[in-house]
Amino acid sequence: MKAKNILIFGASGQIGRHLIRKLTKSNYEVTAVTRNLHQKAYFLKTQANAGYLNVVEANIFDDEKIKNLVSKNEIVINLIGILNESSANTFQSLHNIFPSYISKICKDFNIHQFIHLSALGIDQSSESEYAKSKLKGEINIKKNFTEATILRPSVVYSVDDNFTTSFMTLLNRLPIFPLYYNGKTKFMPIHCSDLTEIIYQVILKKIKSNTIECIGPETISLKNILERLLNLIDKKRILIPMPLFLAKISAAVLQMFPNPILTIDQINLLKYDNVSSGKYKTNFDINIPSVHKFDLEVSKYCYMWKESGQFSRKKYDL
Ligand SMILES: NC(=O)c1ccc[n+]([C@@H]2O[C@H](COP(=O)([O-])OP(=O)(O)OC[C@H]3O[C@@H](n4cnc5c(N)ncnc54)[C@H](OP(=O)(O)O)[C@@H]3O)[C@@H](O)[C@H]2O)c1
């Protein structure tokens, strides 16, 4: 029997929204869990064809409610994650305690597939609390539900991201842009639709008991990413290497603000390349290659950061 009902935690984020579109278009019935129905349901509802999406408000540690939701589904996907922690939302509770808890419930309810989004490069980033909590979460999931599939994406980009869009906003406003670790950290950015294709294929091909590194087709240094973005938005900026101690001092100040653009933990994370490890299979190895190229995809939405918007070049060329 084809599994039809899918429960998604963290569905309102960048990856979740793309995934809802992909799954509901393919006739899966999705239940999206959010903490705030009023804020999130109105845009989540527009992602799916009518009748294929339920949006449910829940505290993810409400045992009775979560068990009830899991019991009605065949597949569970966990996309919950944070980059900055606060006293209420800690890395430990969201990246370790919740994944451990939900994987155990999935086992108890005999769920067909449990898919968990972790992150690339977490084995080596021992100085980052983000990476340590993600790694602990993975270890506990594997203990609780051996058939779980863990996906480890490199940085994910799309028009809905907090990565290219935030960089373009900052590059637009700042005359000088700091380079941490001389901008040498390497990434294999993956377009969100390539990542959702991987999740879709994992479901379709019933891939279980696997850790898969999800990477894009290009390896790009942080400096080169910034240069490409500057080129795409037609801006010239000075990119200057920032000494580590100064980077940490500025991050210590910035992380005192709500939704900080930089934290010390992120500086620690940037120390290591975010590329495939060779230890696990990648999406290319299992025949689900990423096809979207960085410059071409970003060129489709970067006009919002150009001087006069989408038609600026045409206007000046007249
Ligand atoms: N984006 C990337 O570049 C990237 C790279 C590597 C790994 N990942 C991982 O992929 C997953 C999805 O990433 P994303 O970019 O889609 O994330 P996102 O856009 O930041 O969305 C995160 C989701 O987590 C939920 N969430 C946050 N705090 C929560 C809490 N206290 N309780 C319950 N839910 C909470 C939010 O749901 P509500 O606000 O609706 O409750 C939101 O839908 C995460 O695990 C992330 O670590 C992402």
PDB file of N, CA, C and O and ligand atoms in Angstrom, residues 9-17 33-37 39-41 43-44 55-56 58-61 78-83 88-90 93-95 98 116-120 130 134 151-157 160-163 190 192 195 214 274, ligand 1:
ATOM      1  N   PHE A   9       7.027  18.391  10.891  1.00  0.00           N
ATOM      2  CA  PHE A   9       7.354  19.370  11.944  1.00  0.00           C
ATOM      3  C   PHE A   9       8.318  20.393  11.340  1.00  0.00           C
ATOM      4  O   PHE A   9       9.242  20.027  10.616  1.00  0.00           O
ATOM      5  N   GLY A  10       8.091  21.669  11.654  1.00  0.00           N
ATOM      6  CA  GLY A  10       8.947  22.717  11.081  1.00  0.00           C
ATOM      7  C   GLY A  10       8.575  23.028   9.645  1.00  0.00           C
ATOM      8  O   GLY A  10       9.396  23.490   8.851  1.00  0.00           O
ATOM      9  N   ALA A  11       7.296  22.791   9.311  1.00  0.00           N
ATOM     10  CA  ALA A  11       6.843  22.916   7.921  1.00  0.00           C
ATOM     11  C   ALA A  11       6.764  24.359   7.432  1.00  0.00           C
ATOM     12  O   ALA A  11       6.715  24.598   6.236  1.00  0.00           O
ATOM     13  N   SER A  12       6.758  25.318   8.343  1.00  0.00           N
ATOM     14  CA  SER A  12       6.579  26.706   7.899  1.00  0.00           C
ATOM     15  C   SER A  12       7.885  27.362   7.477  1.00  0.00           C
ATOM     16  O   SER A  12       7.891  28.492   7.010  1.00  0.00           O
ATOM     17  N   GLY A  13       9.012  26.660   7.610  1.00  0.00           N
ATOM     18  CA  GLY A  13      10.304  27.238   7.239  1.00  0.00           C
ATOM     19  C   GLY A  13      10.532  27.175   5.735  1.00  0.00           C
ATOM     20  O   GLY A  13       9.669  26.755   4.967  1.00  0.00           O
ATOM     21  N   GLN A  14      11.754  27.586   5.353  1.00  0.00           N
ATOM     22  CA  GLN A  14      12.094  27.621   3.928  1.00  0.00           C
ATOM     23  C   GLN A  14      11.899  26.245   3.270  1.00  0.00           C
ATOM     24  O   GLN A  14      11.202  26.112   2.262  1.00  0.00           O
ATOM     25  N   ILE A  15      12.489  25.222   3.871  1.00  0.00           N
ATOM     26  CA  ILE A  15      12.450  23.886   3.263  1.00  0.00           C
ATOM     27  C   ILE A  15      11.036  23.316   3.337  1.00  0.00           C
ATOM     28  O   ILE A  15      10.527  22.724   2.382  1.00  0.00           O
ATOM     29  N   GLY A  16      10.373  23.547   4.472  1.00  0.00           N
ATOM     30  CA  GLY A  16       9.016  23.023   4.655  1.00  0.00           C
ATOM     31  C   GLY A  16       8.045  23.534   3.609  1.00  0.00           C
ATOM     32  O   GLY A  16       7.265  22.759   3.037  1.00  0.00           O
ATOM     33  N   ARG A  17       8.096  24.821   3.319  1.00  0.00           N
ATOM     34  CA  ARG A  17       7.151  25.402   2.340  1.00  0.00           C
ATOM     35  C   ARG A  17       7.358  24.796   0.961  1.00  0.00           C
ATOM     36  O   ARG A  17       6.411  24.443   0.278  1.00  0.00           O
ATOM     37  N   VAL A  33       2.786  20.927  11.238  1.00  0.00           N
ATOM     38  CA  VAL A  33       2.685  21.352  12.641  1.00  0.00           C
ATOM     39  C   VAL A  33       3.408  22.691  12.810  1.00  0.00           C
ATOM     40  O   VAL A  33       4.531  22.870  12.336  1.00  0.00           O
ATOM     41  N   THR A  34       2.739  23.624  13.458  1.00  0.00           N
ATOM     42  CA  THR A  34       3.350  24.924  13.735  1.00  0.00           C
ATOM     43  C   THR A  34       3.041  25.343  15.164  1.00  0.00           C
ATOM     44  O   THR A  34       2.084  24.853  15.765  1.00  0.00           O
ATOM     45  N   ARG A  35       3.836  26.304  15.666  1.00  0.00           N
ATOM     46  CA  ARG A  35       3.542  26.839  16.997  1.00  0.00           C
ATOM     47  C   ARG A  35       2.502  27.935  16.929  1.00  0.00           C
ATOM     48  O   ARG A  35       1.948  28.324  17.933  1.00  0.00           O
ATOM     49  N   ASN A  36       2.304  28.490  15.742  1.00  0.00           N
ATOM     50  CA  ASN A  36       1.430  29.654  15.641  1.00  0.00           C
ATOM     51  C   ASN A  36       0.551  29.586  14.400  1.00  0.00           C
ATOM     52  O   ASN A  36       0.957  29.988  13.307  1.00  0.00           O
ATOM     53  N   LEU A  37      -0.628  29.062  14.591  1.00  0.00           N
ATOM     54  CA  LEU A  37      -1.555  28.847  13.476  1.00  0.00           C
ATOM     55  C   LEU A  37      -1.918  30.167  12.781  1.00  0.00           C
ATOM     56  O   LEU A  37      -1.945  30.247  11.560  1.00  0.00           O
ATOM     57  N   GLN A  39      -0.308  33.007  12.567  1.00  0.00           N
ATOM     58  CA  GLN A  39       0.777  33.631  11.814  1.00  0.00           C
ATOM     59  C   GLN A  39       1.168  32.793  10.589  1.00  0.00           C
ATOM     60  O   GLN A  39       1.464  33.336   9.535  1.00  0.00           O
ATOM     61  N   LYS A  40       1.148  31.486  10.731  1.00  0.00           N
ATOM     62  CA  LYS A  40       1.731  30.631   9.696  1.00  0.00           C
ATOM     63  C   LYS A  40       0.713  30.011   8.735  1.00  0.00           C
ATOM     64  O   LYS A  40       1.033  29.744   7.582  1.00  0.00           O
ATOM     65  N   ALA A  41      -0.524  29.774   9.222  1.00  0.00           N
ATOM     66  CA  ALA A  41      -1.466  29.007   8.391  1.00  0.00           C
ATOM     67  C   ALA A  41      -1.850  29.749   7.115  1.00  0.00           C
ATOM     68  O   ALA A  41      -2.023  29.142   6.068  1.00  0.00           O
ATOM     69  N   PHE A  43      -0.155  31.621   5.061  1.00  0.00           N
ATOM     70  CA  PHE A  43       0.719  31.425   3.890  1.00  0.00           C
ATOM     71  C   PHE A  43       0.982  29.952   3.611  1.00  0.00           C
ATOM     72  O   PHE A  43       1.198  29.561   2.475  1.00  0.00           O
ATOM     73  N   LEU A  44       0.895  29.104   4.653  1.00  0.00           N
ATOM     74  CA  LEU A  44       1.074  27.668   4.388  1.00  0.00           C
ATOM     75  C   LEU A  44      -0.047  27.142   3.499  1.00  0.00           C
ATOM     76  O   LEU A  44       0.174  26.356   2.596  1.00  0.00           O
ATOM     77  N   VAL A  55      -3.210  22.264   8.641  1.00  0.00           N
ATOM     78  CA  VAL A  55      -2.216  22.943   9.481  1.00  0.00           C
ATOM     79  C   VAL A  55      -2.685  22.838  10.927  1.00  0.00           C
ATOM     80  O   VAL A  55      -3.837  23.168  11.236  1.00  0.00           O
ATOM     81  N   VAL A  56      -1.800  22.343  11.789  1.00  0.00           N
ATOM     82  CA  VAL A  56      -2.166  22.084  13.173  1.00  0.00           C
ATOM     83  C   VAL A  56      -1.234  22.869  14.097  1.00  0.00           C
ATOM     84  O   VAL A  56      -0.021  22.876  13.892  1.00  0.00           O
ATOM     85  N   ALA A  58       0.561  23.154  17.590  1.00  0.00           N
ATOM     86  CA  ALA A  58       0.889  22.259  18.710  1.00  0.00           C
ATOM     87  C   ALA A  58       2.194  22.660  19.381  1.00  0.00           C
ATOM     88  O   ALA A  58       3.103  23.183  18.738  1.00  0.00           O
ATOM     89  N   ASN A  59       2.237  22.379  20.679  1.00  0.00           N
ATOM     90  CA  ASN A  59       3.502  22.425  21.399  1.00  0.00           C
ATOM     91  C   ASN A  59       4.156  21.080  21.104  1.00  0.00           C
ATOM     92  O   ASN A  59       3.553  20.027  21.318  1.00  0.00           O
ATOM     93  N   ILE A  60       5.380  21.109  20.579  1.00  0.00           N
ATOM     94  CA  ILE A  60       5.993  19.847  20.124  1.00  0.00           C
ATOM     95  C   ILE A  60       6.294  18.876  21.268  1.00  0.00           C
ATOM     96  O   ILE A  60       6.648  17.729  21.025  1.00  0.00           O
ATOM     97  N   PHE A  61       6.164  19.342  22.514  1.00  0.00           N
ATOM     98  CA  PHE A  61       6.369  18.428  23.636  1.00  0.00           C
ATOM     99  C   PHE A  61       5.052  18.076  24.336  1.00  0.00           C
ATOM    100  O   PHE A  61       5.052  17.549  25.436  1.00  0.00           O
ATOM    101  N   ASN A  78      11.012  15.592  10.140  1.00  0.00           N
ATOM    102  CA  ASN A  78      11.354  16.631  11.128  1.00  0.00           C
ATOM    103  C   ASN A  78      12.267  17.683  10.503  1.00  0.00           C
ATOM    104  O   ASN A  78      13.411  17.397  10.156  1.00  0.00           O
ATOM    105  N   LEU A  79      11.739  18.894  10.366  1.00  0.00           N
ATOM    106  CA  LEU A  79      12.516  20.005   9.781  1.00  0.00           C
ATOM    107  C   LEU A  79      12.793  21.093  10.815  1.00  0.00           C
ATOM    108  O   LEU A  79      13.219  22.189  10.449  1.00  0.00           O
ATOM    109  N   ILE A  80      12.509  20.808  12.081  1.00  0.00           N
ATOM    110  CA  ILE A  80      12.695  21.855  13.090  1.00  0.00           C
ATOM    111  C   ILE A  80      14.194  22.112  13.307  1.00  0.00           C
ATOM    112  O   ILE A  80      14.971  21.179  13.470  1.00  0.00           O
ATOM    113  N   GLY A  81      14.547  23.377  13.280  1.00  0.00           N
ATOM    114  CA  GLY A  81      15.942  23.726  13.532  1.00  0.00           C
ATOM    115  C   GLY A  81      16.076  25.215  13.758  1.00  0.00           C
ATOM    116  O   GLY A  81      15.249  25.996  13.311  1.00  0.00           O
ATOM    117  N   ILE A  82      17.130  25.601  14.499  1.00  0.00           N
ATOM    118  CA  ILE A  82      17.397  27.026  14.725  1.00  0.00           C
ATOM    119  C   ILE A  82      18.890  27.290  14.528  1.00  0.00           C
ATOM    120  O   ILE A  82      19.703  26.379  14.687  1.00  0.00           O
ATOM    121  N   LEU A  83      19.224  28.524  14.186  1.00  0.00           N
ATOM    122  CA  LEU A  83      20.638  28.901  14.050  1.00  0.00           C
ATOM    123  C   LEU A  83      21.121  29.700  15.260  1.00  0.00           C
ATOM    124  O   LEU A  83      22.298  29.756  15.543  1.00  0.00           O
ATOM    125  N   ALA A  88      14.541  30.349  25.816  1.00  0.00           N
ATOM    126  CA  ALA A  88      13.359  29.488  25.636  1.00  0.00           C
ATOM    127  C   ALA A  88      13.590  28.420  24.571  1.00  0.00           C
ATOM    128  O   ALA A  88      13.069  27.309  24.665  1.00  0.00           O
ATOM    129  N   ASN A  89      14.343  28.749  23.532  1.00  0.00           N
ATOM    130  CA  ASN A  89      14.583  27.845  22.410  1.00  0.00           C
ATOM    131  C   ASN A  89      16.057  27.477  22.362  1.00  0.00           C
ATOM    132  O   ASN A  89      16.859  28.198  21.785  1.00  0.00           O
ATOM    133  N   THR A  90      16.402  26.352  22.945  1.00  0.00           N
ATOM    134  CA  THR A  90      17.832  26.020  22.971  1.00  0.00           C
ATOM    135  C   THR A  90      18.169  24.984  21.901  1.00  0.00           C
ATOM    136  O   THR A  90      17.303  24.235  21.446  1.00  0.00           O
ATOM    137  N   SER A  93      17.316  21.481  23.185  1.00  0.00           N
ATOM    138  CA  SER A  93      15.922  21.019  23.198  1.00  0.00           C
ATOM    139  C   SER A  93      15.408  20.758  21.776  1.00  0.00           C
ATOM    140  O   SER A  93      14.683  19.800  21.548  1.00  0.00           O
ATOM    141  N   LEU A  94      15.817  21.589  20.801  1.00  0.00           N
ATOM    142  CA  LEU A  94      15.253  21.426  19.454  1.00  0.00           C
ATOM    143  C   LEU A  94      16.043  20.457  18.574  1.00  0.00           C
ATOM    144  O   LEU A  94      15.467  19.792  17.710  1.00  0.00           O
ATOM    145  N   HIS A  95      17.369  20.378  18.767  1.00  0.00           N
ATOM    146  CA  HIS A  95      18.189  19.530  17.882  1.00  0.00           C
ATOM    147  C   HIS A  95      18.499  18.171  18.487  1.00  0.00           C
ATOM    148  O   HIS A  95      18.937  17.276  17.791  1.00  0.00           O
ATOM    149  N   PHE A  98      14.075  16.977  21.156  1.00  0.00           N
ATOM    150  CA  PHE A  98      12.896  16.707  20.315  1.00  0.00           C
ATOM    151  C   PHE A  98      13.143  15.578  19.302  1.00  0.00           C
ATOM    152  O   PHE A  98      12.315  14.657  19.216  1.00  0.00           O
ATOM    153  N   HIS A 116      14.780  12.889   8.955  1.00  0.00           N
ATOM    154  CA  HIS A 116      15.228  13.976   9.846  1.00  0.00           C
ATOM    155  C   HIS A 116      16.264  14.841   9.129  1.00  0.00           C
ATOM    156  O   HIS A 116      17.200  14.322   8.524  1.00  0.00           O
ATOM    157  N   LEU A 117      16.069  16.146   9.219  1.00  0.00           N
ATOM    158  CA  LEU A 117      17.021  17.079   8.616  1.00  0.00           C
ATOM    159  C   LEU A 117      18.075  17.468   9.645  1.00  0.00           C
ATOM    160  O   LEU A 117      17.743  18.108  10.653  1.00  0.00           O
ATOM    161  N   SER A 118      19.291  17.067   9.367  1.00  0.00           N
ATOM    162  CA  SER A 118      20.412  17.456  10.222  1.00  0.00           C
ATOM    163  C   SER A 118      21.218  18.505   9.459  1.00  0.00           C
ATOM    164  O   SER A 118      20.610  19.341   8.782  1.00  0.00           O
ATOM    165  N   ALA A 119      22.525  18.473   9.517  1.00  0.00           N
ATOM    166  CA  ALA A 119      23.314  19.477   8.785  1.00  0.00           C
ATOM    167  C   ALA A 119      24.674  18.905   8.416  1.00  0.00           C
ATOM    168  O   ALA A 119      25.226  18.057   9.132  1.00  0.00           O
ATOM    169  N   LEU A 120      25.217  19.375   7.306  1.00  0.00           N
ATOM    170  CA  LEU A 120      26.520  18.912   6.815  1.00  0.00           C
ATOM    171  C   LEU A 120      27.650  19.432   7.713  1.00  0.00           C
ATOM    172  O   LEU A 120      27.548  20.540   8.257  1.00  0.00           O
ATOM    173  N   TYR A 130      25.726  24.488  18.016  1.00  0.00           N
ATOM    174  CA  TYR A 130      24.754  24.085  16.993  1.00  0.00           C
ATOM    175  C   TYR A 130      25.124  22.692  16.474  1.00  0.00           C
ATOM    176  O   TYR A 130      24.298  21.781  16.462  1.00  0.00           O
ATOM    177  N   LYS A 134      23.194  19.010  16.989  1.00  0.00           N
ATOM    178  CA  LYS A 134      22.694  18.260  15.825  1.00  0.00           C
ATOM    179  C   LYS A 134      23.258  16.831  15.830  1.00  0.00           C
ATOM    180  O   LYS A 134      22.545  15.869  15.532  1.00  0.00           O
ATOM    181  N   LEU A 151      19.187  13.341   6.704  1.00  0.00           N
ATOM    182  CA  LEU A 151      19.710  14.125   5.580  1.00  0.00           C
ATOM    183  C   LEU A 151      20.555  15.263   6.134  1.00  0.00           C
ATOM    184  O   LEU A 151      20.130  15.967   7.052  1.00  0.00           O
ATOM    185  N   ARG A 152      21.728  15.431   5.559  1.00  0.00           N
ATOM    186  CA  ARG A 152      22.648  16.475   6.031  1.00  0.00           C
ATOM    187  C   ARG A 152      22.909  17.466   4.894  1.00  0.00           C
ATOM    188  O   ARG A 152      23.843  17.279   4.107  1.00  0.00           O
ATOM    189  N   PRO A 153      22.113  18.528   4.814  1.00  0.00           N
ATOM    190  CA  PRO A 153      22.345  19.475   3.718  1.00  0.00           C
ATOM    191  C   PRO A 153      23.468  20.465   3.996  1.00  0.00           C
ATOM    192  O   PRO A 153      23.703  20.845   5.148  1.00  0.00           O
ATOM    193  N   SER A 154      24.138  20.883   2.918  1.00  0.00           N
ATOM    194  CA  SER A 154      25.002  22.061   2.995  1.00  0.00           C
ATOM    195  C   SER A 154      24.057  23.252   3.046  1.00  0.00           C
ATOM    196  O   SER A 154      22.841  23.085   3.219  1.00  0.00           O
ATOM    197  N   VAL A 155      24.563  24.441   2.884  1.00  0.00           N
ATOM    198  CA  VAL A 155      23.687  25.604   3.004  1.00  0.00           C
ATOM    199  C   VAL A 155      22.630  25.589   1.879  1.00  0.00           C
ATOM    200  O   VAL A 155      22.931  25.248   0.737  1.00  0.00           O
ATOM    201  N   VAL A 156      21.382  25.885   2.272  1.00  0.00           N
ATOM    202  CA  VAL A 156      20.247  25.772   1.344  1.00  0.00           C
ATOM    203  C   VAL A 156      19.839  27.178   0.904  1.00  0.00           C
ATOM    204  O   VAL A 156      19.685  28.069   1.734  1.00  0.00           O
ATOM    205  N   TYR A 157      19.649  27.376  -0.400  1.00  0.00           N
ATOM    206  CA  TYR A 157      19.276  28.713  -0.866  1.00  0.00           C
ATOM    207  C   TYR A 157      18.038  28.677  -1.750  1.00  0.00           C
ATOM    208  O   TYR A 157      17.725  27.674  -2.391  1.00  0.00           O
ATOM    209  N   ASP A 160      13.324  32.223  -0.635  1.00  0.00           N
ATOM    210  CA  ASP A 160      12.793  32.249   0.736  1.00  0.00           C
ATOM    211  C   ASP A 160      13.878  32.084   1.790  1.00  0.00           C
ATOM    212  O   ASP A 160      13.561  31.855   2.959  1.00  0.00           O
ATOM    213  N   ASP A 161      15.163  32.126   1.409  1.00  0.00           N
ATOM    214  CA  ASP A 161      16.189  31.765   2.402  1.00  0.00           C
ATOM    215  C   ASP A 161      16.568  32.925   3.327  1.00  0.00           C
ATOM    216  O   ASP A 161      16.090  34.049   3.177  1.00  0.00           O
ATOM    217  N   ASN A 162      17.430  32.594   4.295  1.00  0.00           N
ATOM    218  CA  ASN A 162      18.009  33.622   5.167  1.00  0.00           C
ATOM    219  C   ASN A 162      19.482  33.759   4.867  1.00  0.00           C
ATOM    220  O   ASN A 162      20.249  34.238   5.689  1.00  0.00           O
ATOM    221  N   PHE A 163      19.893  33.279   3.722  1.00  0.00           N
ATOM    222  CA  PHE A 163      21.314  33.207   3.385  1.00  0.00           C
ATOM    223  C   PHE A 163      21.612  34.193   2.244  1.00  0.00           C
ATOM    224  O   PHE A 163      22.091  35.301   2.495  1.00  0.00           O
ATOM    225  N   ILE A 190      23.053  24.138  -1.945  1.00  0.00           N
ATOM    226  CA  ILE A 190      22.046  23.327  -2.657  1.00  0.00           C
ATOM    227  C   ILE A 190      20.747  24.137  -2.763  1.00  0.00           C
ATOM    228  O   ILE A 190      20.306  24.744  -1.770  1.00  0.00           O
ATOM    229  N   CYS A 192      16.890  24.891  -2.808  1.00  0.00           N
ATOM    230  CA  CYS A 192      15.835  24.271  -2.005  1.00  0.00           C
ATOM    231  C   CYS A 192      15.034  23.235  -2.809  1.00  0.00           C
ATOM    232  O   CYS A 192      14.651  22.195  -2.280  1.00  0.00           O
ATOM    233  N   LEU A 195      16.839  20.009  -2.867  1.00  0.00           N
ATOM    234  CA  LEU A 195      16.737  19.316  -1.578  1.00  0.00           C
ATOM    235  C   LEU A 195      15.359  18.659  -1.415  1.00  0.00           C
ATOM    236  O   LEU A 195      15.253  17.514  -0.954  1.00  0.00           O
ATOM    237  N   CYS A 214      23.590  16.055   1.519  1.00  0.00           N
ATOM    238  CA  CYS A 214      22.851  16.694   0.414  1.00  0.00           C
ATOM    239  C   CYS A 214      23.618  17.935  -0.049  1.00  0.00           C
ATOM    240  O   CYS A 214      23.702  18.922   0.687  1.00  0.00           O
ATOM    241  N   ASN A 274      32.199  23.351   4.653  1.00  0.00           N
ATOM    242  CA  ASN A 274      30.882  22.716   4.688  1.00  0.00           C
ATOM    243  C   ASN A 274      30.707  21.917   3.394  1.00  0.00           C
ATOM    244  O   ASN A 274      29.919  22.272   2.526  1.00  0.00           O
TER     245      ASN A 274
HETATM  246  N1  LIG B   1      18.448  26.371   5.604  1.00  0.00           N
HETATM  247  C1  LIG B   1      19.676  25.856   5.583  1.00  0.00           C
HETATM  248  O1  LIG B   1      20.605  26.403   4.963  1.00  0.00           O
HETATM  249  C2  LIG B   1      19.954  24.553   6.312  1.00  0.00           C
HETATM  250  C3  LIG B   1      21.223  23.959   6.193  1.00  0.00           C
HETATM  251  C4  LIG B   1      21.476  22.780   6.884  1.00  0.00           C
HETATM  252  C5  LIG B   1      20.498  22.208   7.672  1.00  0.00           C
HETATM  253  N2  LIG B   1      19.271  22.802   7.765  1.00  0.00           N
HETATM  254  C6  LIG B   1      18.257  22.179   8.633  1.00  0.00           C
HETATM  255  O2  LIG B   1      17.072  21.924   7.903  1.00  0.00           O
HETATM  256  C7  LIG B   1      15.927  22.093   8.745  1.00  0.00           C
HETATM  257  C8  LIG B   1      14.947  23.068   8.105  1.00  0.00           C
HETATM  258  O3  LIG B   1      15.626  24.271   7.806  1.00  0.00           O
HETATM  259  P1  LIG B   1      14.861  25.591   7.314  1.00  0.00           P
HETATM  260  O4  LIG B   1      15.881  26.438   6.648  1.00  0.00           O
HETATM  261  O5  LIG B   1      13.612  25.243   6.600  1.00  0.00           O
HETATM  262  O6  LIG B   1      14.538  26.244   8.729  1.00  0.00           O
HETATM  263  P2  LIG B   1      13.662  27.559   9.041  1.00  0.00           P
HETATM  264  O7  LIG B   1      13.238  28.225   7.797  1.00  0.00           O
HETATM  265  O8  LIG B   1      14.433  28.347  10.033  1.00  0.00           O
HETATM  266  O9  LIG B   1      12.386  26.924   9.757  1.00  0.00           O
HETATM  267  C9  LIG B   1      12.541  26.287  10.975  1.00  0.00           C
HETATM  268  C10 LIG B   1      11.230  25.708  11.465  1.00  0.00           C
HETATM  269  O10 LIG B   1      11.463  25.289  12.804  1.00  0.00           O
HETATM  270  C11 LIG B   1      10.287  25.541  13.571  1.00  0.00           C
HETATM  271  N3  LIG B   1      10.677  25.881  14.949  1.00  0.00           N
HETATM  272  C12 LIG B   1      11.617  26.757  15.363  1.00  0.00           C
HETATM  273  N4  LIG B   1      11.634  26.791  16.710  1.00  0.00           N
HETATM  274  C13 LIG B   1      10.676  25.916  17.144  1.00  0.00           C
HETATM  275  C14 LIG B   1      10.181  25.521  18.431  1.00  0.00           C
HETATM  276  N5  LIG B   1      10.673  26.027  19.546  1.00  0.00           N
HETATM  277  N6  LIG B   1       9.191  24.618  18.470  1.00  0.00           N
HETATM  278  C15 LIG B   1       8.660  24.116  17.349  1.00  0.00           C
HETATM  279  N7  LIG B   1       9.058  24.443  16.109  1.00  0.00           N
HETATM  280  C16 LIG B   1      10.062  25.333  16.010  1.00  0.00           C
HETATM  281  C17 LIG B   1       9.573  26.711  12.914  1.00  0.00           C
HETATM  282  O11 LIG B   1       8.173  26.399  12.972  1.00  0.00           O
HETATM  283  P3  LIG B   1       6.988  27.366  13.493  1.00  0.00           P
HETATM  284  O12 LIG B   1       7.575  28.739  13.657  1.00  0.00           O
HETATM  285  O13 LIG B   1       5.934  27.312  12.430  1.00  0.00           O
HETATM  286  O14 LIG B   1       6.537  26.760  14.757  1.00  0.00           O
HETATM  287  C18 LIG B   1      10.067  26.680  11.453  1.00  0.00           C
HETATM  288  O15 LIG B   1       9.099  26.160  10.613  1.00  0.00           O
HETATM  289  C19 LIG B   1      16.473  22.555  10.101  1.00  0.00           C
HETATM  290  O16 LIG B   1      16.612  21.467  10.953  1.00  0.00           O
HETATM  291  C20 LIG B   1      17.832  23.123   9.761  1.00  0.00           C
HETATM  292  O17 LIG B   1      18.743  23.045  10.850  1.00  0.00           O
HETATM  293  C21 LIG B   1      18.970  23.967   7.106  1.00  0.00           C
END
